[in-house]
């Protein structure tokens, strides 16, 4: 796997150096930066897989079912996969969309991870112009539960019988040449299988070389009444929001992270005060309290972490202390971490690495 990690890192370092030397050639700068984004996104996916795998190996991998909007999740999954399918001129069939009017009780993050992995593989191992489809059906079991039948099909290169047996093993790829041709680590299916196992089922693979593959599983899920949408879905626009006169306290110990957030928010008129750790954030809040419209709070910081700082701000008695929105900004995006943040009195969280659109959308929700 060291080779797998070094390859995108080489691209990131190399392309950054090229961008730096090409200041007077804007096209070259832009294309190098596109490569940096692609390579680092790939690296992030890889690291997430390696971390998941080590959680699985340490027996710390858990599933936490909660109610969520299943249709919305399917649409998000489609968005992610559509980009890849478009690149290969493939048809993506999501005709299952539109048939789920109830919320589902399951582990949303993990279930979408499985779908994205299976669909991503289907796109990857299907030639240009092929077809990839997701079928989801449900059979009611009782009043509030049903079995969800999920199948991902493609008309791609397929997998030979001998190779099918090894598919779900860690680091296994159908044949050694595949990594060089298609990339990947051979971790995705092992992780997906583990997730589906924890949901009480197994992923079955059927495939014929040259014809295509189908990966399917059935899981028991709970159903809940639809939670009313109270966050209006802002249509993403290219024009920057105007937050002139609003003020943000950014508690973050790592300078480059402060720089990134500051640069992302440039042009919005938002004034940003920086605190270098939790203790400084609490002190600044005690001093200027009512001035802040929003606090972005890193969780892991020296001297005082974001959880403690949030609790101290909330109980400080300063004007606005109870009402000011506090959002965690953390790389610890596991469910239990999010729960800890909310438990400490935060309003929500933004995952790191920070995505500029997500940041804008979340801030828009709290700043108006
Ligand atoms: P990765 O895709 O990162 O190599 P996975 O665990 O997701 O790892 O997949 C393991 C291997 O299974 C792939 O390398 C490929 O050989 C094979 N495979 C998975 N899905 C498909 C598919 N839809 N069509 C053909 N081969 C597949």
Coordinates of N, CA, C and O in Angstrom, one line a residue, residues 137-141 145-149 217-221 223:
X137 N -35.4 -2.3 -4.0 CA -36.8 -2.7 -3.8 C -36.9 -3.0 -2.3 O -36.0 -3.3 -1.6
X138 N -38.1 -2.9 -1.8 CA -38.4 -3.3 -0.4 C -39.5 -4.2 -0.3 O -40.5 -4.2 -1.1
X139 N -39.4 -5.2 0.6 CA -40.5 -6.1 1.0 C -40.8 -5.8 2.4 O -39.9 -5.9 3.3
X140 N -42.0 -5.4 2.7 CA -42.4 -5.1 4.1 C -42.4 -6.3 4.9 O -42.7 -7.4 4.5
X141 N -41.8 -6.2 6.2 CA -41.8 -7.3 7.1 C -42.8 -7.2 8.2 O -43.4 -8.2 8.6
X145 N -40.8 -2.2 9.6 CA -39.5 -2.8 9.1 C -39.8 -3.4 7.7 O -40.9 -3.8 7.4
X146 N -38.7 -3.4 7.0 CA -38.8 -4.1 5.7 C -37.4 -4.6 5.3 O -36.4 -4.2 5.9
X147 N -37.4 -5.5 4.4 CA -36.1 -5.9 3.8 C -35.9 -5.1 2.6 O -36.8 -4.9 1.7
X148 N -34.7 -4.5 2.5 CA -34.3 -3.7 1.4 C -33.4 -4.6 0.5 O -32.5 -5.2 0.9
X149 N -33.9 -4.7 -0.8 CA -33.1 -5.5 -1.7 C -32.3 -4.6 -2.6 O -32.9 -3.8 -3.3
X217 N -27.3 -7.4 -2.2 CA -27.5 -7.8 -0.8 C -28.9 -7.3 -0.3 O -29.5 -6.5 -0.9
X218 N -29.3 -8.0 0.8 CA -30.7 -7.7 1.3 C -30.4 -7.3 2.8 O -29.8 -8.1 3.5
X219 N -30.9 -6.2 3.2 CA -30.7 -5.8 4.6 C -32.1 -5.4 5.2 O -32.9 -4.9 4.6
X220 N -32.2 -5.7 6.5 CA -33.4 -5.4 7.3 C -33.2 -3.9 7.7 O -32.2 -3.6 8.3
X221 N -34.2 -3.1 7.5 CA -34.1 -1.7 7.9 C -35.4 -1.3 8.6 O -36.4 -1.9 8.4
X223 N -38.3 1.7 9.3 CA -38.8 2.9 8.6 C -39.4 3.9 9.6 O -40.0 3.5 10.6

